[in-house]
């Protein structure tokens, strides 16, 4: 089927109280793994292209591969721009066929974030493309921030209420204690803050940096209104460890398909487990 808008997937998730997995699409094998896992679980999925993925694979390759994947399955699939920070790139992605975009203005002053998010809404709405906004700073685990530094970057609930009122996005990415990449220790999520943000905005909430967050914490966040859960690092880990093992087992192997194939299979298993955890199995 054709690509589906994220707000349509989130509306159903909202009604039924589950979250949709948003998996980073970095190459053909990972795209195929996401589709296979979604088919095996009969679950809707979001494929998202990060800045790194776009510069690695190229926008047209990503769009082309995801469109082919969607056209050849009965599973609802959305194609989403992850952490778009540039208005021009948002336009390019919409023109290229993305069904959803994120405008990440989290590094901008609040009013500037609202202004550009509205510009994005203005061009996305008429063509049925969904828009995710971000408020608060979701850093990387490599940023070496202390707990108090991290808390200073958390989403302020009152600001979130104001943001949602001034820039009526379809979903909101929040900073509540997660970070991108591999965690050094166990991340501690601020559930009270999540609950307040949710009640003040009424928006479907997006959890970034979800790889490595304990399953119970992910489930609790979903029970409090998280409707889109972003996973990248865990897929990278599963994929690369399986390739590493394949190379160690057969150091003389020169057929890349014999190395990439096991990576793809490991990614399928990982993504299936995440889909089950998010409660979206059987919801396609
Ligand atoms: O949100 C960040 C992604 O997980 C990774 O981004 O592909 O640009 O390194 P990247
Ligand atoms: P992880 O790589 O930590 O899973 O984060 C993914 C993400 O938030 C993409 O936007
Ligand atoms: Zn992210």
PDB file of C-alpha atoms and ligand atoms in Angstrom:
ATOM      1  CA  UNK A   1       0.000   0.000   0.000  1.00  0.00           C
ATOM      2  CA  UNK A   2       0.985   3.666  -0.267  1.00  0.00           C
ATOM      3  CA  UNK A   3       2.856   5.337   2.583  1.00  0.00           C
ATOM      4  CA  UNK A   4       0.597   6.269   5.503  1.00  0.00           C
ATOM      5  CA  UNK A   5       0.815   9.489   7.534  1.00  0.00           C
ATOM      6  CA  UNK A   6       2.129   9.131  11.088  1.00  0.00           C
ATOM      7  CA  UNK A   7      -0.848  11.008  12.588  1.00  0.00           C
ATOM      8  CA  UNK A   8      -3.154   8.289  11.235  1.00  0.00           C
ATOM      9  CA  UNK A   9      -1.072   5.570  12.895  1.00  0.00           C
ATOM     10  CA  UNK A  10      -0.915   7.541  16.141  1.00  0.00           C
ATOM     11  CA  UNK A  11      -4.674   8.194  16.189  1.00  0.00           C
ATOM     12  CA  UNK A  12      -5.331   4.452  16.310  1.00  0.00           C
ATOM     13  CA  UNK A  13      -2.551   3.926  18.866  1.00  0.00           C
ATOM     14  CA  UNK A  14      -4.155   6.651  20.985  1.00  0.00           C
ATOM     15  CA  UNK A  15      -7.552   4.950  20.916  1.00  0.00           C
ATOM     16  CA  UNK A  16      -6.112   1.582  21.873  1.00  0.00           C
ATOM     17  CA  UNK A  17      -3.326   2.691  24.225  1.00  0.00           C
ATOM     18  CA  UNK A  18      -0.247   1.295  22.491  1.00  0.00           C
ATOM     19  CA  UNK A  19       2.802   2.884  20.808  1.00  0.00           C
ATOM     20  CA  UNK A  20       4.038   2.604  17.237  1.00  0.00           C
ATOM     21  CA  UNK A  21       7.698   1.670  16.769  1.00  0.00           C
ATOM     22  CA  UNK A  22       9.751   4.198  14.805  1.00  0.00           C
ATOM     23  CA  UNK A  23      12.836   2.428  13.545  1.00  0.00           C
ATOM     24  CA  UNK A  24      15.778   4.160  11.887  1.00  0.00           C
ATOM     25  CA  UNK A  25      16.221   3.113   8.265  1.00  0.00           C
ATOM     26  CA  UNK A  26      19.933   3.249   7.490  1.00  0.00           C
ATOM     27  CA  UNK A  27      20.354   0.802   4.609  1.00  0.00           C
ATOM     28  CA  UNK A  28      18.447  -1.709   2.491  1.00  0.00           C
ATOM     29  CA  UNK A  29      18.935  -4.622   4.888  1.00  0.00           C
ATOM     30  CA  UNK A  30      17.561  -2.662   7.854  1.00  0.00           C
ATOM     31  CA  UNK A  31      14.574  -1.483   5.789  1.00  0.00           C
ATOM     32  CA  UNK A  32      13.882  -5.102   4.822  1.00  0.00           C
ATOM     33  CA  UNK A  33      14.277  -6.190   8.459  1.00  0.00           C
ATOM     34  CA  UNK A  34      11.746  -3.590   9.628  1.00  0.00           C
ATOM     35  CA  UNK A  35       9.178  -4.753   7.052  1.00  0.00           C
ATOM     36  CA  UNK A  36       9.728  -8.434   7.823  1.00  0.00           C
ATOM     37  CA  UNK A  37       9.387  -7.888  11.580  1.00  0.00           C
ATOM     38  CA  UNK A  38       6.245  -5.778  11.036  1.00  0.00           C
ATOM     39  CA  UNK A  39       4.747  -8.480   8.812  1.00  0.00           C
ATOM     40  CA  UNK A  40       5.541 -11.242  11.302  1.00  0.00           C
ATOM     41  CA  UNK A  41       3.928  -9.176  14.079  1.00  0.00           C
ATOM     42  CA  UNK A  42       1.169  -7.744  11.864  1.00  0.00           C
ATOM     43  CA  UNK A  43       2.051  -4.309  13.238  1.00  0.00           C
ATOM     44  CA  UNK A  44       2.089  -0.789  11.763  1.00  0.00           C
ATOM     45  CA  UNK A  45       5.583   0.737  11.654  1.00  0.00           C
ATOM     46  CA  UNK A  46       7.329   4.037  11.072  1.00  0.00           C
ATOM     47  CA  UNK A  47      10.594   4.055   9.137  1.00  0.00           C
ATOM     48  CA  UNK A  48      12.613   7.142   9.855  1.00  0.00           C
ATOM     49  CA  UNK A  49      15.572   8.714   8.112  1.00  0.00           C
ATOM     50  CA  UNK A  50      18.073  10.596  10.261  1.00  0.00           C
ATOM     51  CA  UNK A  51      20.550  13.215   9.083  1.00  0.00           C
ATOM     52  CA  UNK A  52      23.247  10.528   9.114  1.00  0.00           C
ATOM     53  CA  UNK A  53      21.115   8.132   7.049  1.00  0.00           C
ATOM     54  CA  UNK A  54      20.335  10.805   4.466  1.00  0.00           C
ATOM     55  CA  UNK A  55      23.978  11.743   4.032  1.00  0.00           C
ATOM     56  CA  UNK A  56      25.030   8.063   3.960  1.00  0.00           C
ATOM     57  CA  UNK A  57      22.423   6.587   1.602  1.00  0.00           C
ATOM     58  CA  UNK A  58      21.094   9.714  -0.120  1.00  0.00           C
ATOM     59  CA  UNK A  59      17.537  11.007   0.140  1.00  0.00           C
ATOM     60  CA  UNK A  60      16.366   9.426  -3.120  1.00  0.00           C
ATOM     61  CA  UNK A  61      17.662   5.990  -2.212  1.00  0.00           C
ATOM     62  CA  UNK A  62      15.988   6.098   1.209  1.00  0.00           C
ATOM     63  CA  UNK A  63      12.678   7.298  -0.264  1.00  0.00           C
ATOM     64  CA  UNK A  64      12.872   4.809  -3.125  1.00  0.00           C
ATOM     65  CA  UNK A  65      13.623   1.822  -0.909  1.00  0.00           C
ATOM     66  CA  UNK A  66      10.944   2.656   1.671  1.00  0.00           C
ATOM     67  CA  UNK A  67       8.322   3.298  -1.032  1.00  0.00           C
ATOM     68  CA  UNK A  68       9.096  -0.073  -2.641  1.00  0.00           C
ATOM     69  CA  UNK A  69       8.904  -1.720   0.781  1.00  0.00           C
ATOM     70  CA  UNK A  70       5.490  -0.157   1.470  1.00  0.00           C
ATOM     71  CA  UNK A  71       4.106  -0.922  -1.997  1.00  0.00           C
ATOM     72  CA  UNK A  72       4.926  -4.593  -1.581  1.00  0.00           C
ATOM     73  CA  UNK A  73       3.241  -5.211   1.744  1.00  0.00           C
ATOM     74  CA  UNK A  74      -0.205  -4.898   3.284  1.00  0.00           C
ATOM     75  CA  UNK A  75       1.361  -3.472   6.479  1.00  0.00           C
ATOM     76  CA  UNK A  76       0.798   0.286   7.034  1.00  0.00           C
ATOM     77  CA  UNK A  77       4.198   1.995   6.795  1.00  0.00           C
ATOM     78  CA  UNK A  78       5.051   5.664   7.311  1.00  0.00           C
ATOM     79  CA  UNK A  79       8.240   7.408   6.148  1.00  0.00           C
ATOM     80  CA  UNK A  80       9.364  10.078   8.590  1.00  0.00           C
ATOM     81  CA  UNK A  81      12.202  12.629   8.664  1.00  0.00           C
ATOM     82  CA  UNK A  82      14.021  12.211  11.986  1.00  0.00           C
ATOM     83  CA  UNK A  83      15.461  15.364  13.619  1.00  0.00           C
ATOM     84  CA  UNK A  84      15.006  17.730  10.681  1.00  0.00           C
ATOM     85  CA  UNK A  85      16.732  20.963  11.644  1.00  0.00           C
ATOM     86  CA  UNK A  86      16.592  22.722   8.308  1.00  0.00           C
ATOM     87  CA  UNK A  87      13.399  24.044   6.688  1.00  0.00           C
ATOM     88  CA  UNK A  88      14.802  23.468   3.175  1.00  0.00           C
ATOM     89  CA  UNK A  89      15.436  19.813   3.957  1.00  0.00           C
ATOM     90  CA  UNK A  90      11.876  19.444   5.270  1.00  0.00           C
ATOM     91  CA  UNK A  91      10.610  20.783   1.923  1.00  0.00           C
ATOM     92  CA  UNK A  92      12.861  18.350   0.011  1.00  0.00           C
ATOM     93  CA  UNK A  93      11.612  15.400   2.075  1.00  0.00           C
ATOM     94  CA  UNK A  94       7.957  16.318   1.527  1.00  0.00           C
ATOM     95  CA  UNK A  95       8.598  16.711  -2.218  1.00  0.00           C
ATOM     96  CA  UNK A  96      10.383  13.388  -2.247  1.00  0.00           C
ATOM     97  CA  UNK A  97       7.311  11.646  -0.752  1.00  0.00           C
ATOM     98  CA  UNK A  98       7.831  11.489   3.026  1.00  0.00           C
ATOM     99  CA  UNK A  99       4.536  11.084   4.887  1.00  0.00           C
ATOM    100  CA  UNK A 100       5.818  12.722   8.062  1.00  0.00           C
ATOM    101  CA  UNK A 101       8.521  15.143   9.168  1.00  0.00           C
ATOM    102  CA  UNK A 102      10.061  16.152  12.463  1.00  0.00           C
ATOM    103  CA  UNK A 103      11.149  19.729  12.902  1.00  0.00           C
ATOM    104  CA  UNK A 104      13.680  19.684  15.728  1.00  0.00           C
ATOM    105  CA  UNK A 105      13.969  23.271  16.877  1.00  0.00           C
ATOM    106  CA  UNK A 106      15.052  22.241  20.366  1.00  0.00           C
ATOM    107  CA  UNK A 107      18.324  24.169  20.110  1.00  0.00           C
ATOM    108  CA  UNK A 108      16.492  27.366  19.128  1.00  0.00           C
ATOM    109  CA  UNK A 109      14.923  29.939  21.436  1.00  0.00           C
ATOM    110  CA  UNK A 110      11.274  28.976  22.139  1.00  0.00           C
ATOM    111  CA  UNK A 111       9.670  31.646  19.909  1.00  0.00           C
ATOM    112  CA  UNK A 112      12.000  30.770  17.018  1.00  0.00           C
ATOM    113  CA  UNK A 113      11.170  27.063  17.434  1.00  0.00           C
ATOM    114  CA  UNK A 114       7.444  27.924  17.346  1.00  0.00           C
ATOM    115  CA  UNK A 115       7.890  30.155  14.287  1.00  0.00           C
ATOM    116  CA  UNK A 116       9.704  27.574  12.142  1.00  0.00           C
ATOM    117  CA  UNK A 117       7.501  24.698  13.354  1.00  0.00           C
ATOM    118  CA  UNK A 118       4.518  26.748  12.126  1.00  0.00           C
ATOM    119  CA  UNK A 119       6.206  27.281   8.759  1.00  0.00           C
ATOM    120  CA  UNK A 120       6.576  23.494   8.536  1.00  0.00           C
ATOM    121  CA  UNK A 121       2.925  22.984   9.544  1.00  0.00           C
ATOM    122  CA  UNK A 122       1.857  25.455   6.859  1.00  0.00           C
ATOM    123  CA  UNK A 123       3.456  23.426   4.068  1.00  0.00           C
ATOM    124  CA  UNK A 124       2.813  19.956   5.531  1.00  0.00           C
ATOM    125  CA  UNK A 125      -0.891  20.213   6.454  1.00  0.00           C
ATOM    126  CA  UNK A 126      -2.281  20.869   2.935  1.00  0.00           C
ATOM    127  CA  UNK A 127      -0.556  17.727   1.625  1.00  0.00           C
ATOM    128  CA  UNK A 128      -1.518  15.481   4.542  1.00  0.00           C
ATOM    129  CA  UNK A 129       2.022  15.149   5.926  1.00  0.00           C
ATOM    130  CA  UNK A 130       2.354  14.768   9.723  1.00  0.00           C
ATOM    131  CA  UNK A 131       4.551  17.019  11.856  1.00  0.00           C
ATOM    132  CA  UNK A 132       6.467  16.128  15.028  1.00  0.00           C
ATOM    133  CA  UNK A 133       7.851  18.974  17.133  1.00  0.00           C
ATOM    134  CA  UNK A 134      10.523  18.882  19.836  1.00  0.00           C
ATOM    135  CA  UNK A 135      10.802  20.771  23.070  1.00  0.00           C
ATOM    136  CA  UNK A 136      13.605  20.286  25.597  1.00  0.00           C
ATOM    137  CA  UNK A 137      16.995  18.916  24.572  1.00  0.00           C
ATOM    138  CA  UNK A 138      17.448  15.172  24.044  1.00  0.00           C
ATOM    139  CA  UNK A 139      21.210  14.851  24.053  1.00  0.00           C
ATOM    140  CA  UNK A 140      23.493  11.972  23.217  1.00  0.00           C
ATOM    141  CA  UNK A 141      25.069   9.627  25.761  1.00  0.00           C
ATOM    142  CA  UNK A 142      28.400  10.817  24.343  1.00  0.00           C
ATOM    143  CA  UNK A 143      27.655  14.344  25.540  1.00  0.00           C
ATOM    144  CA  UNK A 144      28.928  13.473  29.078  1.00  0.00           C
ATOM    145  CA  UNK A 145      26.359  15.652  30.824  1.00  0.00           C
ATOM    146  CA  UNK A 146      25.822  15.347  34.557  1.00  0.00           C
ATOM    147  CA  UNK A 147      22.381  14.461  35.922  1.00  0.00           C
ATOM    148  CA  UNK A 148      21.736  18.056  36.960  1.00  0.00           C
ATOM    149  CA  UNK A 149      22.876  19.349  33.539  1.00  0.00           C
ATOM    150  CA  UNK A 150      20.517  16.852  31.938  1.00  0.00           C
ATOM    151  CA  UNK A 151      17.599  17.938  34.120  1.00  0.00           C
ATOM    152  CA  UNK A 152      18.192  21.544  33.077  1.00  0.00           C
ATOM    153  CA  UNK A 153      17.509  20.442  29.502  1.00  0.00           C
ATOM    154  CA  UNK A 154      14.289  18.563  30.353  1.00  0.00           C
ATOM    155  CA  UNK A 155      11.050  19.736  28.723  1.00  0.00           C
ATOM    156  CA  UNK A 156       9.298  22.338  30.833  1.00  0.00           C
ATOM    157  CA  UNK A 157       5.577  21.329  31.062  1.00  0.00           C
ATOM    158  CA  UNK A 158       4.291  24.930  30.974  1.00  0.00           C
ATOM    159  CA  UNK A 159       6.429  25.655  27.909  1.00  0.00           C
ATOM    160  CA  UNK A 160       5.072  22.480  26.336  1.00  0.00           C
ATOM    161  CA  UNK A 161       1.486  23.679  26.916  1.00  0.00           C
ATOM    162  CA  UNK A 162       2.369  27.047  25.309  1.00  0.00           C
ATOM    163  CA  UNK A 163       4.215  25.344  22.417  1.00  0.00           C
ATOM    164  CA  UNK A 164       1.269  23.009  21.681  1.00  0.00           C
ATOM    165  CA  UNK A 165      -1.106  25.986  21.704  1.00  0.00           C
ATOM    166  CA  UNK A 166       1.047  28.119  19.375  1.00  0.00           C
ATOM    167  CA  UNK A 167       2.332  25.325  17.104  1.00  0.00           C
ATOM    168  CA  UNK A 168      -0.349  22.599  16.968  1.00  0.00           C
ATOM    169  CA  UNK A 169       1.869  19.675  15.981  1.00  0.00           C
ATOM    170  CA  UNK A 170       0.662  16.076  15.598  1.00  0.00           C
ATOM    171  CA  UNK A 171       3.102  14.755  18.196  1.00  0.00           C
ATOM    172  CA  UNK A 172       5.695  16.119  20.584  1.00  0.00           C
ATOM    173  CA  UNK A 173       9.187  14.794  21.307  1.00  0.00           C
ATOM    174  CA  UNK A 174      10.140  15.470  24.920  1.00  0.00           C
ATOM    175  CA  UNK A 175      13.283  15.366  27.063  1.00  0.00           C
ATOM    176  CA  UNK A 176      12.471  13.380  30.211  1.00  0.00           C
ATOM    177  CA  UNK A 177      15.734  11.532  30.869  1.00  0.00           C
ATOM    178  CA  UNK A 178      16.494   9.576  27.707  1.00  0.00           C
ATOM    179  CA  UNK A 179      19.493  10.173  25.443  1.00  0.00           C
ATOM    180  CA  UNK A 180      20.580   8.957  22.010  1.00  0.00           C
ATOM    181  CA  UNK A 181      23.161   6.170  21.813  1.00  0.00           C
ATOM    182  CA  UNK A 182      24.425   3.553  24.269  1.00  0.00           C
ATOM    183  CA  UNK A 183      23.775   4.334  27.954  1.00  0.00           C
ATOM    184  CA  UNK A 184      26.628   4.032  30.452  1.00  0.00           C
ATOM    185  CA  UNK A 185      24.238   3.431  33.375  1.00  0.00           C
ATOM    186  CA  UNK A 186      20.500   2.851  33.657  1.00  0.00           C
ATOM    187  CA  UNK A 187      18.494   5.843  32.422  1.00  0.00           C
ATOM    188  CA  UNK A 188      15.999   7.269  34.936  1.00  0.00           C
ATOM    189  CA  UNK A 189      12.865   8.683  33.362  1.00  0.00           C
ATOM    190  CA  UNK A 190      10.932  11.554  34.920  1.00  0.00           C
ATOM    191  CA  UNK A 191       7.441   9.992  34.731  1.00  0.00           C
ATOM    192  CA  UNK A 192       5.771  12.789  36.723  1.00  0.00           C
ATOM    193  CA  UNK A 193       7.015  15.299  34.157  1.00  0.00           C
ATOM    194  CA  UNK A 194       5.769  13.091  31.315  1.00  0.00           C
ATOM    195  CA  UNK A 195       2.338  12.844  32.925  1.00  0.00           C
ATOM    196  CA  UNK A 196       2.120  16.627  33.381  1.00  0.00           C
ATOM    197  CA  UNK A 197       3.263  17.359  29.817  1.00  0.00           C
ATOM    198  CA  UNK A 198       0.721  14.916  28.491  1.00  0.00           C
ATOM    199  CA  UNK A 199      -2.160  16.368  30.500  1.00  0.00           C
ATOM    200  CA  UNK A 200      -1.247  19.971  29.612  1.00  0.00           C
ATOM    201  CA  UNK A 201      -0.820  19.336  25.864  1.00  0.00           C
ATOM    202  CA  UNK A 202      -3.089  16.350  25.180  1.00  0.00           C
ATOM    203  CA  UNK A 203      -0.607  15.398  22.430  1.00  0.00           C
ATOM    204  CA  UNK A 204       0.748  11.964  21.512  1.00  0.00           C
ATOM    205  CA  UNK A 205       4.231  11.963  23.042  1.00  0.00           C
ATOM    206  CA  UNK A 206       7.374  10.726  21.266  1.00  0.00           C
ATOM    207  CA  UNK A 207      10.136   8.988  23.203  1.00  0.00           C
ATOM    208  CA  UNK A 208      13.566   9.435  21.598  1.00  0.00           C
ATOM    209  CA  UNK A 209      16.716   7.611  22.670  1.00  0.00           C
ATOM    210  CA  UNK A 210      14.659   4.554  23.618  1.00  0.00           C
ATOM    211  CA  UNK A 211      17.370   1.934  22.992  1.00  0.00           C
ATOM    212  CA  UNK A 212      18.639   0.692  26.343  1.00  0.00           C
ATOM    213  CA  UNK A 213      15.680   2.034  28.345  1.00  0.00           C
ATOM    214  CA  UNK A 214      14.461  -0.851  30.565  1.00  0.00           C
ATOM    215  CA  UNK A 215      11.315  -2.572  29.250  1.00  0.00           C
ATOM    216  CA  UNK A 216       9.270  -1.701  32.380  1.00  0.00           C
ATOM    217  CA  UNK A 217      10.125   1.990  31.939  1.00  0.00           C
ATOM    218  CA  UNK A 218       9.104   1.890  28.266  1.00  0.00           C
ATOM    219  CA  UNK A 219       5.786   0.222  29.177  1.00  0.00           C
ATOM    220  CA  UNK A 220       5.124   2.762  31.903  1.00  0.00           C
ATOM    221  CA  UNK A 221       5.888   5.637  29.526  1.00  0.00           C
ATOM    222  CA  UNK A 222       3.400   4.154  27.025  1.00  0.00           C
ATOM    223  CA  UNK A 223       0.767   3.909  29.769  1.00  0.00           C
ATOM    224  CA  UNK A 224       1.335   7.651  30.362  1.00  0.00           C
ATOM    225  CA  UNK A 225       0.830   8.722  26.732  1.00  0.00           C
ATOM    226  CA  UNK A 226       3.944   7.880  24.700  1.00  0.00           C
ATOM    227  CA  UNK A 227       2.632   6.833  21.276  1.00  0.00           C
ATOM    228  CA  UNK A 228       5.812   6.736  19.155  1.00  0.00           C
ATOM    229  CA  UNK A 229       8.990   5.052  20.389  1.00  0.00           C
ATOM    230  CA  UNK A 230      12.243   5.697  18.491  1.00  0.00           C
ATOM    231  CA  UNK A 231      14.788   2.902  18.220  1.00  0.00           C
ATOM    232  CA  UNK A 232      18.075   3.118  16.358  1.00  0.00           C
ATOM    233  CA  UNK A 233      21.038   2.085  18.534  1.00  0.00           C
ATOM    234  CA  UNK A 234      19.615  -1.349  19.476  1.00  0.00           C
ATOM    235  CA  UNK A 235      19.193  -2.181  15.764  1.00  0.00           C
ATOM    236  CA  UNK A 236      22.765  -1.081  15.042  1.00  0.00           C
ATOM    237  CA  UNK A 237      24.007  -3.300  17.887  1.00  0.00           C
ATOM    238  CA  UNK A 238      22.055  -6.383  16.780  1.00  0.00           C
ATOM    239  CA  UNK A 239      23.019  -5.885  13.134  1.00  0.00           C
ATOM    240  CA  UNK A 240      26.718  -5.288  13.690  1.00  0.00           C
ATOM    241  CA  UNK A 241      27.215  -7.992  16.324  1.00  0.00           C
ATOM    242  CA  UNK A 242      25.687 -10.593  14.004  1.00  0.00           C
ATOM    243  CA  UNK A 243      27.922  -9.427  11.130  1.00  0.00           C
ATOM    244  CA  UNK A 244      30.952  -9.473  13.417  1.00  0.00           C
ATOM    245  CA  UNK A 245      30.159 -13.044  14.445  1.00  0.00           C
ATOM    246  CA  UNK A 246      29.684 -14.102  10.804  1.00  0.00           C
ATOM    247  CA  UNK A 247      33.106 -12.657   9.958  1.00  0.00           C
ATOM    248  CA  UNK A 248      34.754 -14.292  12.949  1.00  0.00           C
ATOM    249  CA  UNK A 249      33.141 -17.658  12.163  1.00  0.00           C
ATOM    250  CA  UNK A 250      34.310 -17.544   8.540  1.00  0.00           C
ATOM    251  CA  UNK A 251      37.241 -15.140   8.252  1.00  0.00           C
ATOM    252  CA  UNK A 252      37.778 -16.190   4.607  1.00  0.00           C
ATOM    253  CA  UNK A 253      34.218 -15.231   3.539  1.00  0.00           C
ATOM    254  CA  UNK A 254      34.242 -12.583   0.810  1.00  0.00           C
ATOM    255  CA  UNK A 255      30.553 -12.565  -0.169  1.00  0.00           C
ATOM    256  CA  UNK A 256      29.049  -9.464   1.522  1.00  0.00           C
ATOM    257  CA  UNK A 257      25.598 -11.077   1.401  1.00  0.00           C
ATOM    258  CA  UNK A 258      26.823 -13.825   3.727  1.00  0.00           C
ATOM    259  CA  UNK A 259      27.831 -11.150   6.248  1.00  0.00           C
ATOM    260  CA  UNK A 260      24.913  -8.739   5.804  1.00  0.00           C
ATOM    261  CA  UNK A 261      22.305 -11.550   5.779  1.00  0.00           C
ATOM    262  CA  UNK A 262      22.879 -12.586   9.422  1.00  0.00           C
ATOM    263  CA  UNK A 263      22.851  -8.877  10.380  1.00  0.00           C
ATOM    264  CA  UNK A 264      19.450  -8.508   8.735  1.00  0.00           C
ATOM    265  CA  UNK A 265      18.077 -11.599  10.525  1.00  0.00           C
ATOM    266  CA  UNK A 266      19.315 -10.350  13.915  1.00  0.00           C
ATOM    267  CA  UNK A 267      17.648  -6.997  13.249  1.00  0.00           C
ATOM    268  CA  UNK A 268      14.322  -8.753  12.479  1.00  0.00           C
ATOM    269  CA  UNK A 269      14.373 -10.499  15.867  1.00  0.00           C
ATOM    270  CA  UNK A 270      15.268  -7.309  17.748  1.00  0.00           C
ATOM    271  CA  UNK A 271      12.529  -5.286  16.019  1.00  0.00           C
ATOM    272  CA  UNK A 272       9.929  -8.018  16.680  1.00  0.00           C
ATOM    273  CA  UNK A 273      10.713  -7.883  20.400  1.00  0.00           C
ATOM    274  CA  UNK A 274      10.334  -4.086  20.416  1.00  0.00           C
ATOM    275  CA  UNK A 275       7.008  -4.269  18.556  1.00  0.00           C
ATOM    276  CA  UNK A 276       5.706  -6.744  21.163  1.00  0.00           C
ATOM    277  CA  UNK A 277       6.884  -4.474  23.980  1.00  0.00           C
ATOM    278  CA  UNK A 278       5.142  -1.448  22.450  1.00  0.00           C
ATOM    279  CA  UNK A 279       1.838  -3.369  22.279  1.00  0.00           C
ATOM    280  CA  UNK A 280       1.437  -2.815  18.544  1.00  0.00           C
ATOM    281  CA  UNK A 281       1.456  -6.505  17.504  1.00  0.00           C
ATOM    282  CA  UNK A 282      -1.737  -7.390  15.642  1.00  0.00           C
ATOM    283  CA  UNK A 283      -2.690  -3.714  15.112  1.00  0.00           C
ATOM    284  CA  UNK A 284      -1.852  -3.413  11.369  1.00  0.00           C
TER     285      UNK A 284
HETATM  286  O1  LIG B   1      18.468  10.548  16.337  1.00  0.00           O
HETATM  287  C1  LIG B   1      19.570  10.165  16.067  1.00  0.00           C
HETATM  288  C2  LIG B   1      19.778   8.869  15.369  1.00  0.00           C
HETATM  289  O2  LIG B   1      19.611   7.796  16.234  1.00  0.00           O
HETATM  290  C3  LIG B   1      21.161   8.766  14.814  1.00  0.00           C
HETATM  291  O3  LIG B   1      21.414   9.787  13.980  1.00  0.00           O
HETATM  292  O4  LIG B   1      22.067   8.548  11.925  1.00  0.00           O
HETATM  293  O5  LIG B   1      22.492  10.999  12.196  1.00  0.00           O
HETATM  294  O6  LIG B   1      23.835   9.295  13.496  1.00  0.00           O
HETATM  295  P1  LIG B   1      22.534   9.652  12.831  1.00  0.00           P
HETATM  296  P1  LIG B   2      18.488   5.527  20.002  1.00  0.00           P
HETATM  297  O1  LIG B   2      19.553   5.427  18.963  1.00  0.00           O
HETATM  298  O2  LIG B   2      19.026   5.846  21.347  1.00  0.00           O
HETATM  299  O3  LIG B   2      17.589   4.342  19.975  1.00  0.00           O
HETATM  300  O4  LIG B   2      17.566   6.795  19.613  1.00  0.00           O
HETATM  301  C1  LIG B   2      16.870   6.796  18.410  1.00  0.00           C
HETATM  302  C2  LIG B   2      16.202   8.102  18.178  1.00  0.00           C
HETATM  303  O5  LIG B   2      15.752   8.772  19.081  1.00  0.00           O
HETATM  304  C3  LIG B   2      16.074   8.555  16.791  1.00  0.00           C
HETATM  305  O6  LIG B   2      15.480   9.808  16.709  1.00  0.00           O
HETATM  306 ZN1  LIG B   3      15.965  11.084  18.310  1.00  0.00          ZN
END
